[in-house]
Tab-separated table of C-alpha atoms in Angstrom:
chain	number	residue	atom	x	y	z
A	1424	MET	CA	-21.085	-64.300	-102.786
A	1425	THR	CA	-20.104	-63.749	-106.396
A	1426	THR	CA	-21.370	-66.271	-108.927
A	1427	ARG	CA	-19.939	-67.550	-112.193
A	1428	ALA	CA	-22.688	-65.787	-114.156
A	1429	GLU	CA	-22.011	-62.461	-112.413
A	1430	ILE	CA	-18.303	-62.641	-113.201
A	1431	ALA	CA	-19.008	-63.604	-116.826
A	1432	ALA	CA	-21.306	-60.592	-117.193
A	1433	LYS	CA	-18.646	-58.299	-115.697
A	1434	LEU	CA	-16.082	-59.552	-118.238
A	1435	ASP	CA	-18.114	-57.854	-120.986
A	1436	ASP	CA	-17.019	-54.536	-119.457
A	1437	PHE	CA	-13.525	-53.422	-120.480
A	1438	SER	CA	-12.968	-51.600	-117.165
A	1439	PHE	CA	-13.480	-54.894	-115.282
A	1440	GLN	CA	-10.968	-56.634	-117.544
A	1441	LYS	CA	-8.575	-53.715	-117.131
A	1442	MET	CA	-8.810	-54.087	-113.344
A	1443	ASN	CA	-8.080	-57.836	-113.583
A	1444	PHE	CA	-5.849	-58.095	-116.644
A	1445	GLY	CA	-4.433	-54.593	-117.063
A	1446	GLY	CA	-1.090	-53.312	-115.970
A	1447	PHE	CA	2.063	-53.011	-117.934
A	1448	LEU	CA	2.215	-52.593	-121.728
A	1449	MET	CA	-0.403	-49.822	-121.721
A	1450	ASN	CA	-3.190	-52.300	-120.846
A	1451	LYS	CA	-2.490	-54.325	-123.992
A	1452	ARG	CA	-3.278	-57.549	-122.123
A	1453	ALA	CA	-6.686	-56.227	-121.067
A	1454	LYS	CA	-7.447	-54.984	-124.586
A	1455	ASN	CA	-6.495	-58.300	-126.150
A	1456	SER	CA	-8.451	-60.269	-123.538
A	1457	HIS	CA	-11.510	-58.069	-123.924
A	1458	ALA	CA	-11.404	-58.396	-127.718
A	1459	LEU	CA	-11.142	-62.186	-127.467
A	1460	TRP	CA	-13.899	-62.355	-124.848
A	1461	THR	CA	-16.344	-60.211	-126.802
A	1462	ARG	CA	-15.856	-62.025	-130.129
A	1463	ALA	CA	-15.992	-65.546	-128.639
A	1464	SER	CA	-19.342	-67.280	-128.615
A	1465	ASP	CA	-18.049	-70.204	-126.529
A	1466	LYS	CA	-16.951	-68.687	-123.206
A	1467	GLY	CA	-17.632	-68.695	-119.506
A	1468	VAL	CA	-16.342	-68.659	-115.964
A	1469	THR	CA	-15.629	-71.692	-113.857
A	1470	GLU	CA	-14.323	-72.474	-110.415
A	1471	LEU	CA	-10.802	-73.753	-109.795
A	1472	THR	CA	-10.147	-76.769	-107.584
A	1473	LEU	CA	-6.768	-76.513	-105.866
A	1474	LEU	CA	-4.934	-79.828	-105.858
A	1475	THR	CA	-1.775	-78.793	-104.031
A	1476	THR	CA	-0.044	-75.616	-102.868
A	1477	ARG	CA	3.553	-74.750	-102.086
A	1478	ASP	CA	4.562	-71.608	-100.218
A	1479	TYR	CA	8.219	-70.802	-100.798
A	1480	GLY	CA	8.124	-67.717	-98.571
A	1481	GLU	CA	8.227	-63.997	-99.290
A	1482	GLY	CA	4.969	-64.116	-101.249
A	1483	ASN	CA	6.109	-66.912	-103.573
A	1484	VAL	CA	3.065	-69.175	-103.551
A	1485	TYR	CA	2.384	-71.749	-106.248
A	1486	ASP	CA	-0.665	-73.929	-106.809
A	1487	VAL	CA	-1.660	-76.799	-109.016
A	1488	ALA	CA	-5.341	-76.501	-109.899
A	1489	ALA	CA	-7.904	-78.422	-111.916
A	1490	PHE	CA	-10.988	-77.125	-113.684
A	1491	THR	CA	-13.784	-78.103	-116.026
A	1492	LEU	CA	-15.548	-75.672	-118.313
A	1493	ASP	CA	-18.992	-76.518	-116.993
A	1494	GLY	CA	-18.481	-76.453	-113.254
A	1495	LYS	CA	-16.761	-78.439	-110.568
A	1496	VAL	CA	-14.331	-81.297	-111.038
A	1497	PRO	CA	-15.927	-84.625	-109.961
A	1498	GLU	CA	-14.856	-85.719	-106.456
A	1499	GLU	CA	-13.524	-89.109	-107.560
A	1500	ILE	CA	-11.198	-87.397	-110.043
A	1501	ILE	CA	-10.101	-84.781	-107.482
A	1502	SER	CA	-8.755	-87.374	-105.060
A	1503	GLU	CA	-6.706	-89.063	-107.797
A	1504	LEU	CA	-5.411	-85.767	-109.175
A	1505	LYS	CA	-4.443	-84.535	-105.699
A	1506	GLN	CA	-2.239	-87.571	-105.194
A	1507	GLN	CA	-0.679	-87.209	-108.647
A	1508	ALA	CA	-0.129	-83.457	-108.215
A	1509	GLU	CA	1.494	-83.964	-104.792
A	1510	ALA	CA	3.793	-86.679	-106.141
A	1511	LEU	CA	4.764	-84.586	-109.165
A	1512	THR	CA	5.352	-81.498	-107.004
A	1513	ASP	CA	7.649	-83.553	-104.786
A	1514	ARG	CA	9.697	-84.590	-107.854
A	1515	VAL	CA	9.553	-81.462	-110.023
A	1516	ASN	CA	10.214	-77.873	-108.976
A	1517	LEU	CA	6.764	-76.247	-109.115
A	1518	ARG	CA	8.417	-72.797	-109.124
A	1519	ALA	CA	9.855	-73.557	-112.558
A	1520	HIS	CA	6.408	-74.479	-113.878
A	1521	GLY	CA	4.015	-71.952	-112.341
A	1522	TYR	CA	2.403	-69.403	-114.633
A	1523	VAL	CA	0.295	-66.354	-113.775
A	1524	TYR	CA	-2.487	-66.599	-116.426
A	1525	THR	CA	-3.187	-62.866	-116.081
A	1526	CYS	CA	-4.991	-62.471	-119.398
A	1527	LEU	CA	-6.911	-64.703	-121.773
A	1528	GLU	CA	-4.255	-66.732	-123.514
A	1529	PRO	CA	-3.785	-70.366	-124.575
A	1530	TRP	CA	-4.149	-72.674	-121.584
A	1531	ASP	CA	-1.224	-74.750	-122.813
A	1532	GLY	CA	0.923	-71.832	-123.956
A	1533	GLY	CA	-0.033	-72.357	-127.578
A	1534	GLY	CA	3.590	-72.999	-128.468
A	1535	THR	CA	4.396	-69.300	-128.119
A	1536	ILE	CA	4.607	-68.836	-124.346
A	1537	TRP	CA	7.394	-70.442	-122.289
A	1538	ILE	CA	4.842	-72.433	-120.284
A	1539	SER	CA	4.188	-74.513	-123.419
A	1540	LYS	CA	7.644	-76.035	-122.954
A	1541	LYS	CA	6.760	-77.186	-119.424
A	1542	PRO	CA	3.911	-79.703	-119.885
A	1543	GLU	CA	4.436	-81.913	-116.823
A	1544	PHE	CA	1.555	-80.544	-114.731
A	1545	ARG	CA	-0.792	-80.050	-117.688
A	1546	ALA	CA	-0.137	-83.715	-118.554
A	1547	LEU	CA	-2.237	-84.605	-115.479
A	1548	SER	CA	-5.270	-83.300	-117.400
A	1549	ARG	CA	-7.996	-85.625	-118.585
A	1550	PRO	CA	-9.281	-84.030	-121.784
A	1551	GLY	CA	-11.648	-86.923	-122.480
A	1552	GLN	CA	-13.397	-86.138	-119.203
A	1553	GLY	CA	-13.158	-82.369	-119.708
A	1554	VAL	CA	-10.692	-81.902	-116.834
A	1555	HIS	CA	-7.747	-79.514	-117.270
A	1556	VAL	CA	-4.814	-79.113	-114.842
A	1557	ILE	CA	-2.621	-76.008	-114.618
A	1558	PRO	CA	0.348	-74.891	-112.493
A	1559	ILE	CA	-0.231	-71.399	-111.094
A	1560	GLN	CA	2.103	-68.772	-109.732
A	1561	ARG	CA	-0.052	-66.565	-107.509
A	1562	LEU	CA	0.064	-62.836	-107.871
A	1563	THR	CA	1.372	-61.180	-104.723
A	1564	SER	CA	-1.319	-60.290	-102.165
A	1565	THR	CA	-4.255	-61.493	-104.279
A	1566	GLY	CA	-5.107	-64.501	-102.196
A	1567	GLU	CA	-6.078	-67.965	-103.286
A	1568	PRO	CA	-7.108	-68.251	-106.944
A	1569	ARG	CA	-10.735	-69.317	-107.210
A	1570	TRP	CA	-12.220	-68.205	-110.527
A	1571	LEU	CA	-11.097	-68.861	-114.072
A	1572	ALA	CA	-12.422	-67.152	-117.204
A	1573	TRP	CA	-12.245	-69.136	-120.421
A	1574	ALA	CA	-12.962	-68.480	-124.071
A	1575	ARG	CA	-12.623	-70.902	-126.933
A	1576	GLU	CA	-11.539	-69.594	-130.306
A	1577	GLY	CA	-11.437	-72.331	-132.923
A	1578	ASP	CA	-9.832	-75.318	-131.239
A	1579	GLN	CA	-7.814	-73.154	-128.836
A	1580	LEU	CA	-8.929	-72.879	-125.203
A	1581	ASN	CA	-7.819	-69.571	-123.659
A	1582	ILE	CA	-7.870	-69.018	-119.902
A	1583	ALA	CA	-7.228	-66.307	-117.315
A	1584	ILE	CA	-7.505	-66.280	-113.548
A	1585	VAL	CA	-9.942	-63.682	-112.232
A	1586	TYR	CA	-8.423	-62.599	-108.930
A	1587	LYS	CA	-10.753	-59.650	-108.311
A	1588	PRO	CA	-14.311	-60.823	-108.997
């Protein structure tokens, strides 16, 4: 089984980031993520806790997940967040809120990515307790998202889902 420390060590290698965050734009996403990862002193890998999932068919799967930077989300918070995420997903179209997080970028969109204009699911977060909530659009055929890389630059938390640990 892959561990958080093993994934974090692999992220130092550009080829690993290229495999996870590469693709279109001549691997610009992987280059930018690798540069951010290598210059950040506050970084790591954590495990996602899925709060709810919706499968809309034809590979269109969306999740709402919670995470903390230092490990697992406390059980008492998970049960509350699951209820809130389910209720919100029943009221709001999760498909319009899901984001792929395929390279290290601001967890809240940073005001520059369209996801920053869709804060409903992130509003379930509990920053005072170190708990962040994100809506995820799964990549086709990658399976359930489990690992999340993070790097803090200044006050900005940047995240990316690591689908291929």
